[in-house]
């Protein structure tokens, strides 16, 4: 970093101050990096395969620390804005403001923007980091209780260290301000997830998942970087604020090459759409989700998707300029996204209807949920000015909605995957048919899985409803997208059908000869229910309590998500 | 905390407490006590209610969600119409519980908990004066009802349960969209997103007429599915046939009324002009439902299905009465909601009692049962005649008033609605009397039926209160109509232009304090 700065002719004392300041803002990522390296060493030091779990506990602590530091940053933006040195533009580390004229954005005299324009620390990225590290912590907890992971105890060390590396990538995704950084962070997440999806390398299903993931991932990130290169060719910069400035002048002077821009944006959307499994780039999702160990599936479905959304938001909001008068983006990406989202949820839901495997069904359901979240993004898109608006303005309502939805989805979806994992631990199956009569085998698990599924459907008194409620609020502020509201409402009804099938199997049907047998007779307690450890039972409530609590009283959720639009 | 919140909380807390009841008998007794207490509290609410006023009473308001520019509050209150429906709910739950005391044997604590949840949801629906709260209670009903049908139902229970669930959710999601739309319109006016019914009443009427129209249909779709109105009724026969007796009783008795209640409270209340414009369409569907339901009922061989289709007919009368928008029509509709709850509830419950003895729903498996079980035959006849609309019993009052309302209606402009619907009354006599004849009268066709037992004391205890109310309403309907009169008259007058603004809409009075 300082290599670039030395050329900029800035006094060394100021430079040191600046580097120290910037590094201070990079602490969560630094913790993860150090944690990742240390986890590898720890893995090498521990010889006993049963003690490898220690790496998991270590990873949990690292993630908790990263979470705490991110939280600290959020608090920082709350109260101590004035502490940021003047030479940093009075904003955050990287001064950007829509009031700044375009050419000055990349001039070093305006606060070292150019050499440091890789990542940004603002409330939006911080909230994403918190969501991601929280998901990471939950997934570590899940992995420690997972039979699939435990059975391969010798390789537990690599599992948890990879998880840290993946989290690092996901931290950088929503914070990227540069096309190169976007690509690198995306690839960091992708490559680690290829390995983690294939973690059970003795299982053909898992290996197949990993292979498919690599092929799809390589293809789509190739297309994305092609799109980036066109964008670079059009604007001469890889920094998205600079791209925005150049595009704005081009649009104003009418010299913009619309065809090339359209191709570039669509190609870039391929890579990001693949990460959030949006149709038509979703084909990898069911196979990978089905084949990967359940904790990995849970991580991919929540954290990786959140990172993808952060990246997508960053790209669409910051790289593409909007008309200050009409408040419409010059390039009408909302309509592209609207079509994609309608397609995504419809395909996801209808494909889920026919699944017989719960994991695969949930994979399709996550596709549908990505579609719902894109609806919120569409509602932001139509209005693009973000700074200094009241929280009720359409764009801000959309951002609040997508964050609320992500948080609700974090608890609900992880909870659902967790219960499925606990069930699979005992019956070694994820077939809906094998869930028959499960309510008798374990009432707690059956009831909590049902509540998670009800929340995924979006029925009141669960947090899933609040997520949908806010997306409806956001999109209804854009009357031209009323059709999307109807599509989303109908899709929610369709989704009910397959979620209910699981409940039906557990509560209404009776276990019979075809139902999968338990892994051991010892597992059954005196009252006929399955034995689960105290820890695994308590862990259910980590997901269940927020699911219900935020469903009834969601003010804290809204306040938290509302942070993202302050000082944005 | 006010009396209405207590009414909602008792069943909710009791349902939670049932988790600790391991013994079936304890669970049932506890539930009975709980529902009796709830009924008692609802009588307290009745005693505190001032029937002379058309305003919402016994109001309570607590802050719930205030975030950014969003304000959602817990607001409950009743007017005459909703109070009657609350009383019907609390009363019918007790009766249904006693009437079906021994009819289920598996997972009793769970069944009882679900019934209590259902009760809390039903009371909440009738009391909510905030649309967000209303929507929550509205959806809260789905899950207990799904499981009641799904776990304790008949052979095709899964199909019926899912169909019920999906139909209702489909409708209610459009209502949710409409509620949010209204909230956003309120935000445009006042700057705050609100779902407070009182505030929305002022907003909704000033919307452009085409928007009112969309919103009217979004609400109407949800309620029409629940009622059920003609083309959307297909979930009802399945749900009724497959549901256990207690589920059928509560479904017919109370759940369907949520739809008609919603039409009065929200469609007429929020969108008067759109309601007037669309009255003929809705009424036409109601008339089709009346005749279609009756014709289909005639050919049924399954008694439960026959009663289910008779529900379609009866609910058609209620909708017709509502959209006549006259004082008589609305009064008739409300009294008919109570009547239908009592008479159809009793028919389902009595047939449930017979089903426990014989385990068949086919009419052909019975015949001449009156000779074997004379008491059963008498009570069944009363319920049947009340359903037919025999003068002197309750059904006559409601049907007469709705038909008269439709006849005089200045909104509908046509006599044909009444004339065509009155054939429904005749057809009701056809299918019900014919069913009764094949079921009860004549020679005993199946020797095995000779061992059928007559009504037990418990069953009689559960039926007598129903009969008392049927006769009471039949002879002295004014005792009941007086409670609902002022609020419904105010609504009708506002719709038909006799007064500028309905009193009840803009006025919330503080809870009445009883001074001893």
mmCIF file with all atom_site columns, C-alpha atoms in Angstrom, chain A residues 390-392 400 440 450 454 457-461 465-466 469-470 472-473 476-477 482 485-486 489-490 492-493 496-497 500 503-504 507-510 552-555 558-559 562 565-566, chain B residues 64-70 72 106-107 132 135-136 139-140 142-143 146-147 149-151 157-159 161-162 165-167 169-171 173-174 176-181 184 193 195 214:
data_model
loop_
_atom_site.group_PDB
_atom_site.id
_atom_site.type_symbol
_atom_site.label_atom_id
_atom_site.label_alt_id
_atom_site.label_comp_id
_atom_site.label_asym_id
_atom_site.label_entity_id
_atom_site.label_seq_id
_atom_site.pdbx_PDB_ins_code
_atom_site.Cartn_x
_atom_site.Cartn_y
_atom_site.Cartn_z
_atom_site.occupancy
_atom_site.B_iso_or_equiv
_atom_site.pdbx_formal_charge
_atom_site.auth_seq_id
_atom_site.auth_comp_id
_atom_site.auth_asym_id
_atom_site.auth_atom_id
_atom_site.pdbx_PDB_model_num
ATOM 1  C CA . UNK A 1 390 ? -35.261 9.988   5.039  1.00 0.00 ? 390 UNK A CA 1
ATOM 2  C CA . UNK A 1 391 ? -35.600 6.312   5.943  1.00 0.00 ? 391 UNK A CA 1
ATOM 3  C CA . UNK A 1 392 ? -39.020 6.152   4.369  1.00 0.00 ? 392 UNK A CA 1
ATOM 4  C CA . UNK A 1 400 ? -33.887 -1.833  4.890  1.00 0.00 ? 400 UNK A CA 1
ATOM 5  C CA . UNK A 1 440 ? -43.421 -38.970 17.753 1.00 0.00 ? 440 UNK A CA 1
ATOM 6  C CA . UNK A 1 450 ? -42.283 -26.732 11.377 1.00 0.00 ? 450 UNK A CA 1
ATOM 7  C CA . UNK A 1 454 ? -43.734 -21.638 8.571  1.00 0.00 ? 454 UNK A CA 1
ATOM 8  C CA . UNK A 1 457 ? -43.437 -19.456 4.059  1.00 0.00 ? 457 UNK A CA 1
ATOM 9  C CA . UNK A 1 458 ? -43.903 -16.058 5.653  1.00 0.00 ? 458 UNK A CA 1
ATOM 10 C CA . UNK A 1 459 ? -46.811 -16.628 7.994  1.00 0.00 ? 459 UNK A CA 1
ATOM 11 C CA . UNK A 1 460 ? -47.278 -14.090 10.812 1.00 0.00 ? 460 UNK A CA 1
ATOM 12 C CA . UNK A 1 461 ? -45.736 -14.353 14.255 1.00 0.00 ? 461 UNK A CA 1
ATOM 13 C CA . UNK A 1 465 ? -43.365 -12.714 7.725  1.00 0.00 ? 465 UNK A CA 1
ATOM 14 C CA . UNK A 1 466 ? -41.632 -9.512  8.768  1.00 0.00 ? 466 UNK A CA 1
ATOM 15 C CA . UNK A 1 469 ? -43.860 -7.543  4.915  1.00 0.00 ? 469 UNK A CA 1
ATOM 16 C CA . UNK A 1 470 ? -40.961 -5.163  4.403  1.00 0.00 ? 470 UNK A CA 1
ATOM 17 C CA . UNK A 1 472 ? -43.937 -5.735  0.058  1.00 0.00 ? 472 UNK A CA 1
ATOM 18 C CA . UNK A 1 473 ? -43.692 -2.260  1.587  1.00 0.00 ? 473 UNK A CA 1
ATOM 19 C CA . UNK A 1 476 ? -45.318 -1.203  -3.337 1.00 0.00 ? 476 UNK A CA 1
ATOM 20 C CA . UNK A 1 477 ? -43.636 2.182   -3.276 1.00 0.00 ? 477 UNK A CA 1
ATOM 21 C CA . UNK A 1 482 ? -47.177 -4.024  -9.172 1.00 0.00 ? 482 UNK A CA 1
ATOM 22 C CA . UNK A 1 485 ? -45.939 -7.952  -6.192 1.00 0.00 ? 485 UNK A CA 1
ATOM 23 C CA . UNK A 1 486 ? -48.561 -10.253 -7.625 1.00 0.00 ? 486 UNK A CA 1
ATOM 24 C CA . UNK A 1 489 ? -47.668 -13.189 -3.545 1.00 0.00 ? 489 UNK A CA 1
ATOM 25 C CA . UNK A 1 490 ? -48.617 -16.118 -5.771 1.00 0.00 ? 490 UNK A CA 1
ATOM 26 C CA . UNK A 1 492 ? -45.560 -17.515 -1.547 1.00 0.00 ? 492 UNK A CA 1
ATOM 27 C CA . UNK A 1 493 ? -48.703 -19.599 -1.902 1.00 0.00 ? 493 UNK A CA 1
ATOM 28 C CA . UNK A 1 496 ? -46.575 -23.226 1.190  1.00 0.00 ? 496 UNK A CA 1
ATOM 29 C CA . UNK A 1 497 ? -47.391 -26.466 -0.588 1.00 0.00 ? 497 UNK A CA 1
ATOM 30 C CA . UNK A 1 500 ? -46.400 -28.210 4.302  1.00 0.00 ? 500 UNK A CA 1
ATOM 31 C CA . UNK A 1 503 ? -44.951 -31.010 8.240  1.00 0.00 ? 503 UNK A CA 1
ATOM 32 C CA . UNK A 1 504 ? -47.477 -33.465 6.865  1.00 0.00 ? 504 UNK A CA 1
ATOM 33 C CA . UNK A 1 507 ? -47.109 -34.952 12.048 1.00 0.00 ? 507 UNK A CA 1
ATOM 34 C CA . UNK A 1 508 ? -49.831 -36.610 10.048 1.00 0.00 ? 508 UNK A CA 1
ATOM 35 C CA . UNK A 1 509 ? -48.296 -39.655 8.441  1.00 0.00 ? 509 UNK A CA 1
ATOM 36 C CA . UNK A 1 510 ? -47.241 -42.655 10.496 1.00 0.00 ? 510 UNK A CA 1
ATOM 37 C CA . UNK A 1 552 ? -43.687 -10.569 17.316 1.00 0.00 ? 552 UNK A CA 1
ATOM 38 C CA . UNK A 1 553 ? -41.562 -7.555  18.176 1.00 0.00 ? 553 UNK A CA 1
ATOM 39 C CA . UNK A 1 554 ? -39.469 -6.436  15.249 1.00 0.00 ? 554 UNK A CA 1
ATOM 40 C CA . UNK A 1 555 ? -38.525 -2.889  16.209 1.00 0.00 ? 555 UNK A CA 1
ATOM 41 C CA . UNK A 1 558 ? -35.819 -2.555  11.805 1.00 0.00 ? 558 UNK A CA 1
ATOM 42 C CA . UNK A 1 559 ? -33.627 -0.209  13.811 1.00 0.00 ? 559 UNK A CA 1
ATOM 43 C CA . UNK A 1 562 ? -32.006 1.082   9.372  1.00 0.00 ? 562 UNK A CA 1
ATOM 44 C CA . UNK A 1 565 ? -28.828 3.832   5.395  1.00 0.00 ? 565 UNK A CA 1
ATOM 45 C CA . UNK A 1 566 ? -27.401 6.295   7.874  1.00 0.00 ? 566 UNK A CA 1
ATOM 46 C CA . UNK B 2 64  ? -46.359 -2.148  19.603 1.00 0.00 ? 64  UNK B CA 1
ATOM 47 C CA . UNK B 2 65  ? -44.005 -1.312  16.781 1.00 0.00 ? 65  UNK B CA 1
ATOM 48 C CA . UNK B 2 66  ? -42.663 2.168   16.334 1.00 0.00 ? 66  UNK B CA 1
ATOM 49 C CA . UNK B 2 67  ? -39.675 2.110   14.050 1.00 0.00 ? 67  UNK B CA 1
ATOM 50 C CA . UNK B 2 68  ? -38.610 4.865   11.713 1.00 0.00 ? 68  UNK B CA 1
ATOM 51 C CA . UNK B 2 69  ? -41.823 6.139   10.259 1.00 0.00 ? 69  UNK B CA 1
ATOM 52 C CA . UNK B 2 70  ? -43.842 3.069   10.984 1.00 0.00 ? 70  UNK B CA 1
ATOM 53 C CA . UNK B 2 72  ? -48.319 -0.389  14.325 1.00 0.00 ? 72  UNK B CA 1
ATOM 54 C CA . UNK B 2 106 ? -55.586 -39.736 20.102 1.00 0.00 ? 106 UNK B CA 1
ATOM 55 C CA . UNK B 2 107 ? -53.310 -36.875 21.116 1.00 0.00 ? 107 UNK B CA 1
ATOM 56 C CA . UNK B 2 132 ? -51.813 -5.598  10.932 1.00 0.00 ? 132 UNK B CA 1
ATOM 57 C CA . UNK B 2 135 ? -53.997 -10.023 9.636  1.00 0.00 ? 135 UNK B CA 1
ATOM 58 C CA . UNK B 2 136 ? -51.953 -11.797 12.294 1.00 0.00 ? 136 UNK B CA 1
ATOM 59 C CA . UNK B 2 139 ? -53.388 -16.156 9.684  1.00 0.00 ? 139 UNK B CA 1
ATOM 60 C CA . UNK B 2 140 ? -53.062 -17.539 13.196 1.00 0.00 ? 140 UNK B CA 1
ATOM 61 C CA . UNK B 2 142 ? -54.702 -21.375 9.541  1.00 0.00 ? 142 UNK B CA 1
ATOM 62 C CA . UNK B 2 143 ? -52.184 -23.479 11.380 1.00 0.00 ? 143 UNK B CA 1
ATOM 63 C CA . UNK B 2 146 ? -54.673 -27.248 9.249  1.00 0.00 ? 146 UNK B CA 1
ATOM 64 C CA . UNK B 2 147 ? -53.545 -29.610 11.967 1.00 0.00 ? 147 UNK B CA 1
ATOM 65 C CA . UNK B 2 149 ? -58.157 -31.388 9.872  1.00 0.00 ? 149 UNK B CA 1
ATOM 66 C CA . UNK B 2 150 ? -54.835 -33.005 9.055  1.00 0.00 ? 150 UNK B CA 1
ATOM 67 C CA . UNK B 2 151 ? -54.318 -35.090 12.177 1.00 0.00 ? 151 UNK B CA 1
ATOM 68 C CA . UNK B 2 157 ? -57.593 -35.464 5.423  1.00 0.00 ? 157 UNK B CA 1
ATOM 69 C CA . UNK B 2 158 ? -54.248 -34.446 3.950  1.00 0.00 ? 158 UNK B CA 1
ATOM 70 C CA . UNK B 2 159 ? -55.770 -33.328 0.698  1.00 0.00 ? 159 UNK B CA 1
ATOM 71 C CA . UNK B 2 161 ? -56.141 -29.799 4.985  1.00 0.00 ? 161 UNK B CA 1
ATOM 72 C CA . UNK B 2 162 ? -53.673 -28.602 2.371  1.00 0.00 ? 162 UNK B CA 1
ATOM 73 C CA . UNK B 2 165 ? -54.518 -23.937 3.867  1.00 0.00 ? 165 UNK B CA 1
ATOM 74 C CA . UNK B 2 166 ? -53.563 -22.963 0.332  1.00 0.00 ? 166 UNK B CA 1
ATOM 75 C CA . UNK B 2 167 ? -56.920 -21.430 -0.597 1.00 0.00 ? 167 UNK B CA 1
ATOM 76 C CA . UNK B 2 169 ? -53.364 -18.198 2.218  1.00 0.00 ? 169 UNK B CA 1
ATOM 77 C CA . UNK B 2 170 ? -53.777 -17.305 -1.443 1.00 0.00 ? 170 UNK B CA 1
ATOM 78 C CA . UNK B 2 171 ? -56.587 -14.947 -0.585 1.00 0.00 ? 171 UNK B CA 1
ATOM 79 C CA . UNK B 2 173 ? -51.734 -12.578 0.729  1.00 0.00 ? 173 UNK B CA 1
ATOM 80 C CA . UNK B 2 174 ? -53.629 -10.240 -1.554 1.00 0.00 ? 174 UNK B CA 1
ATOM 81 C CA . UNK B 2 176 ? -51.809 -8.234  2.973  1.00 0.00 ? 176 UNK B CA 1
ATOM 82 C CA . UNK B 2 177 ? -50.740 -6.379  -0.147 1.00 0.00 ? 177 UNK B CA 1
ATOM 83 C CA . UNK B 2 178 ? -53.867 -4.241  0.095  1.00 0.00 ? 178 UNK B CA 1
ATOM 84 C CA . UNK B 2 179 ? -53.228 -3.519  3.779  1.00 0.00 ? 179 UNK B CA 1
ATOM 85 C CA . UNK B 2 180 ? -49.679 -2.389  3.009  1.00 0.00 ? 180 UNK B CA 1
ATOM 86 C CA . UNK B 2 181 ? -50.938 -0.283  0.142  1.00 0.00 ? 181 UNK B CA 1
ATOM 87 C CA . UNK B 2 184 ? -48.432 3.568   2.396  1.00 0.00 ? 184 UNK B CA 1
ATOM 88 C CA . UNK B 2 193 ? -47.082 4.178   7.895  1.00 0.00 ? 193 UNK B CA 1
ATOM 89 C CA . UNK B 2 195 ? -52.516 0.209   9.888  1.00 0.00 ? 195 UNK B CA 1
ATOM 90 C CA . UNK B 2 214 ? -58.383 -2.730  -6.745 1.00 0.00 ? 214 UNK B CA 1
#
